Coordinates of C-alpha atoms and ligand atoms in Angstrom, one line a residue:
M22 CA 35.7 33.0 97.7
H23 CA 35.9 29.3 96.9
S24 CA 35.8 29.0 93.1
L25 CA 32.7 26.6 93.1
L26 CA 30.8 29.0 95.4
K27 CA 31.8 31.8 93.1
I28 CA 30.4 30.0 90.1
K29 CA 27.1 29.3 92.0
V30 CA 26.8 33.0 93.0
I31 CA 27.3 34.1 89.4
A32 CA 24.8 31.6 88.1
V33 CA 22.1 32.8 90.6
I34 CA 22.8 36.4 89.6
L35 CA 22.5 35.6 85.9
L36 CA 19.2 33.6 86.5
L37 CA 17.7 36.5 88.5
S38 CA 18.7 39.1 85.8
A39 CA 17.2 36.8 83.1
T40 CA 13.9 36.5 85.0
C41 CA 13.9 40.2 85.6
N42 CA 14.4 41.0 81.9
A43 CA 11.7 38.5 80.8
S44 CA 9.1 40.4 83.0
Q45 CA 10.2 43.7 81.3
I46 CA 9.8 42.4 77.7
K47 CA 6.6 43.7 76.2
L48 CA 5.1 43.0 72.8
P49 CA 3.9 46.0 70.8
T50 CA 0.1 46.5 71.0
D51 CA -0.4 49.9 69.3
K52 CA -3.6 50.4 67.4
K53 CA -2.1 50.3 64.0
L54 CA -0.5 46.9 64.6
I55 CA -3.6 45.4 66.1
S56 CA -5.6 46.7 63.1
F57 CA -3.0 45.2 60.7
L58 CA -3.1 41.8 62.5
N59 CA -6.9 41.8 62.5
E60 CA -6.9 42.5 58.7
L61 CA -4.3 39.8 58.1
F62 CA -6.0 37.1 60.1
D63 CA -9.5 38.0 58.9
N64 CA -8.2 37.6 55.3
N65 CA -6.7 34.3 56.2
A66 CA -9.9 33.1 57.9
E67 CA -11.8 34.0 54.8
F68 CA -9.3 32.2 52.6
T69 CA -9.5 29.0 54.6
K70 CA -13.3 29.2 54.5
T71 CA -13.3 29.4 50.7
H72 CA -10.6 26.8 50.1
D73 CA -11.5 23.3 51.2
T74 CA -9.3 20.3 51.8
K75 CA -9.5 19.3 48.1
F76 CA -7.8 22.5 47.1
F77 CA -4.8 21.8 49.3
D78 CA -4.7 18.1 48.4
K79 CA -3.6 19.1 44.9
F80 CA -0.2 20.3 46.1
R81 CA 0.1 19.2 49.7
N82 CA 3.2 17.1 49.1
S83 CA 4.8 18.4 46.0
Q84 CA 4.7 21.3 43.5
A85 CA 4.7 21.0 39.7
P86 CA 4.7 24.5 38.3
H87 CA 4.8 25.1 34.5
L88 CA 6.2 28.7 34.8
T89 CA 9.1 30.4 36.5
I90 CA 8.3 34.1 36.7
I91 CA 10.6 37.0 37.6
K92 CA 8.7 40.2 38.5
C93 CA 9.5 43.4 40.1
S94 CA 8.7 43.6 43.9
D95 CA 6.5 46.7 43.2
S96 CA 3.3 46.3 45.1
R97 CA 1.2 47.2 42.0
V98 CA 2.5 44.2 40.1
N99 CA 0.5 41.2 40.9
L100 CA -0.1 37.8 39.3
D101 CA -3.9 38.2 39.1
A102 CA -3.4 40.2 35.9
F103 CA -2.6 37.0 34.0
D104 CA -2.9 34.0 36.2
S105 CA -5.8 33.8 38.7
T106 CA -4.8 30.2 39.9
P107 CA -1.0 30.3 40.5
D108 CA -1.0 27.7 43.3
S109 CA 1.5 25.0 42.4
D110 CA 1.5 26.4 38.9
V111 CA 3.8 29.4 39.1
F112 CA 7.2 29.5 40.7
S113 CA 7.5 33.2 41.5
I114 CA 10.6 35.3 42.1
R115 CA 10.5 39.0 42.8
N116 CA 13.1 41.7 43.2
I117 CA 13.6 45.3 42.4
G118 CA 13.8 45.7 38.6
N119 CA 12.9 42.1 37.8
Q120 CA 16.5 41.0 37.4
I121 CA 18.1 37.6 37.0
V122 CA 21.6 38.5 38.3
T123 CA 20.3 39.4 41.8
T124 CA 18.4 36.1 42.2
E125 CA 20.3 33.5 40.2
G126 CA 19.8 30.7 42.7
S127 CA 16.1 31.1 42.8
V128 CA 15.8 31.2 39.0
D129 CA 18.0 28.1 38.7
Y130 CA 15.7 26.3 41.2
G131 CA 12.6 27.0 39.0
V132 CA 14.3 26.2 35.7
R133 CA 16.8 23.5 36.5
V134 CA 15.2 21.7 39.5
L135 CA 11.5 22.2 39.0
K136 CA 12.1 22.1 35.2
T137 CA 9.4 24.6 34.3
P138 CA 9.1 24.7 30.5
Y139 CA 8.6 28.5 30.6
L140 CA 10.6 31.3 32.1
M141 CA 9.0 34.7 32.0
V142 CA 10.4 38.1 32.8
V143 CA 7.8 40.8 33.4
G144 CA 8.7 44.5 33.5
H145 CA 6.1 47.1 34.4
S146 CA 5.0 50.6 33.7
G147 CA 6.4 53.3 36.0
C148 CA 9.1 51.0 37.5
G149 CA 10.9 53.0 40.2
A150 CA 14.0 50.7 40.0
I151 CA 14.4 51.3 36.3
E152 CA 13.7 55.0 36.7
A153 CA 16.5 55.2 39.3
A154 CA 18.9 53.4 37.0
H155 CA 17.8 55.5 34.1
K156 CA 18.4 58.8 36.0
G157 CA 21.5 57.5 37.7
V158 CA 19.9 58.1 41.1
K159 CA 21.6 56.7 44.2
T160 CA 19.7 55.9 47.4
K161 CA 22.9 55.9 49.5
I162 CA 21.7 52.6 51.0
A163 CA 24.5 50.3 49.9
D164 CA 22.5 47.1 49.3
I165 CA 19.8 48.9 47.3
D166 CA 22.4 50.7 45.2
R167 CA 24.2 47.4 44.6
E168 CA 20.9 45.9 43.3
L169 CA 20.3 48.9 41.1
S170 CA 23.8 48.9 39.7
T171 CA 23.2 45.6 37.9
I172 CA 20.4 47.2 35.7
K173 CA 22.0 47.8 32.3
L174 CA 20.4 50.2 30.0
N175 CA 21.2 51.7 26.6
N176 CA 21.1 55.5 26.6
D177 CA 17.3 55.1 26.5
K178 CA 15.4 58.3 25.8
T179 CA 12.3 57.6 27.8
L180 CA 11.4 55.5 30.9
N181 CA 9.3 53.3 28.7
D182 CA 12.3 52.6 26.5
A183 CA 14.4 51.8 29.5
I184 CA 11.8 49.4 31.0
L185 CA 11.7 47.6 27.6
T186 CA 15.5 47.5 27.4
N187 CA 15.8 45.9 30.8
V188 CA 13.3 43.2 29.9
H189 CA 15.3 42.4 26.7
T190 CA 18.6 42.4 28.6
Q191 CA 17.2 40.0 31.2
I192 CA 16.0 37.7 28.4
D193 CA 19.5 37.8 26.8
V194 CA 21.0 36.9 30.2
A195 CA 18.6 34.0 30.6
K196 CA 19.2 32.8 27.0
K197 CA 22.9 32.6 27.7
R198 CA 22.4 31.0 31.1
Y199 CA 20.0 28.3 29.9
K200 CA 21.3 28.0 26.3
S201 CA 21.2 24.2 26.1
L202 CA 17.6 24.1 27.5
V203 CA 16.4 26.7 25.0
D204 CA 18.3 25.1 22.1
S205 CA 16.7 21.7 22.9
G206 CA 13.2 23.2 23.1
K207 CA 12.8 22.3 26.8
L208 CA 12.6 25.9 27.8
T209 CA 11.0 28.9 26.2
I210 CA 11.9 32.3 27.6
I211 CA 9.3 35.0 27.4
G212 CA 9.6 38.8 28.0
A213 CA 6.5 40.9 28.8
I214 CA 5.4 44.3 30.2
Y215 CA 2.6 44.6 32.6
D216 CA 1.1 48.1 31.9
F217 CA -1.1 49.2 34.8
N218 CA -0.9 52.8 33.7
N219 CA -1.6 52.5 29.9
N220 CA 1.9 54.0 29.3
F221 CA 2.4 51.8 26.3
G222 CA -1.0 52.7 24.9
L223 CA -2.8 49.3 24.8
G224 CA -5.0 50.0 27.8
D225 CA -4.8 49.8 31.6
G226 CA -3.8 46.4 33.0
K227 CA -2.7 44.9 29.7
V228 CA 0.2 42.4 29.6
I229 CA 2.2 42.9 26.4
L230 CA 4.4 40.3 24.8
V231 CA 7.7 41.8 23.8
N232 CA 10.3 39.0 23.5
V233 CA 10.4 35.3 22.9
N234 CA 13.7 33.5 23.2
G235 CA 15.6 36.7 22.6
I236 CA 13.6 37.6 19.5
K237 CA 12.1 41.1 19.9
D238 CA 11.0 41.9 16.3
R239 CA 7.6 43.3 17.0
E240 CA 6.2 42.5 13.5
L241 CA 7.5 38.9 13.7
I242 CA 6.0 38.4 17.1
R243 CA 2.6 39.8 15.9
Q244 CA 2.6 37.8 12.7
T245 CA 3.6 34.5 14.4
Y246 CA 1.1 34.6 17.3
S247 CA -1.8 36.9 16.5
A248 CA -3.8 34.4 14.5
K249 CA -3.2 31.7 17.1
V250 CA -3.5 33.7 20.3
K251 CA -6.9 35.4 20.2
T252 CA -6.4 38.0 22.9
L253 CA -2.7 38.6 22.2
Q254 CA -1.3 42.0 23.1
A255 CA 1.9 42.8 21.3
M256 CA 3.4 46.1 20.3
Ligands
ZN28 ZN1 9.5 47.9 39.4

């Protein structure tokens, strides 16, 4: 066959097979998916109804957050517990075990580029990532185990102790990483626990202050802030 003709024949065959494949492609339409999409778009419709143009005008073209926050990806840990208006106000990073080392670029963006004056690390009660690291459990999914392997604990007796240790460790990492910003007073690093299960004994849903700039002395934290912060929760 003449080579040009050969190319044309191949092109026609490819075109026909592509058309054929396109007619075979089907989007999933199972009941669960349709119900999920309904819920998602109903929620968004409600959101757009209750948020007018003025709301979006405030951050349409730029963001100016005052807080970079690192929280666990756990679905029970949400921002509502201590900030009901996070839009353009909170630069939020989430990962398993609320770690810095697995999301360094994102944390740098909040602290160094957006220059938030506060960096907060929030641990939480019943954290599965810390529990796995505490018990030395492996999931046998390489990328998960890699992210769990960077959680460093100190022979902690209980899960609560391990959760606290992890927050303190993250604050130490942050303090080293952003030393000049902390030393010059441009950045304050805060460690907290969100306790949705009253495991730390101060009540369901309490946010507990446990570390400021690497200082974890409970008595000192209480003495320094309790008179000035009316609703402070510290251990
Ligand atoms: Zn967690």
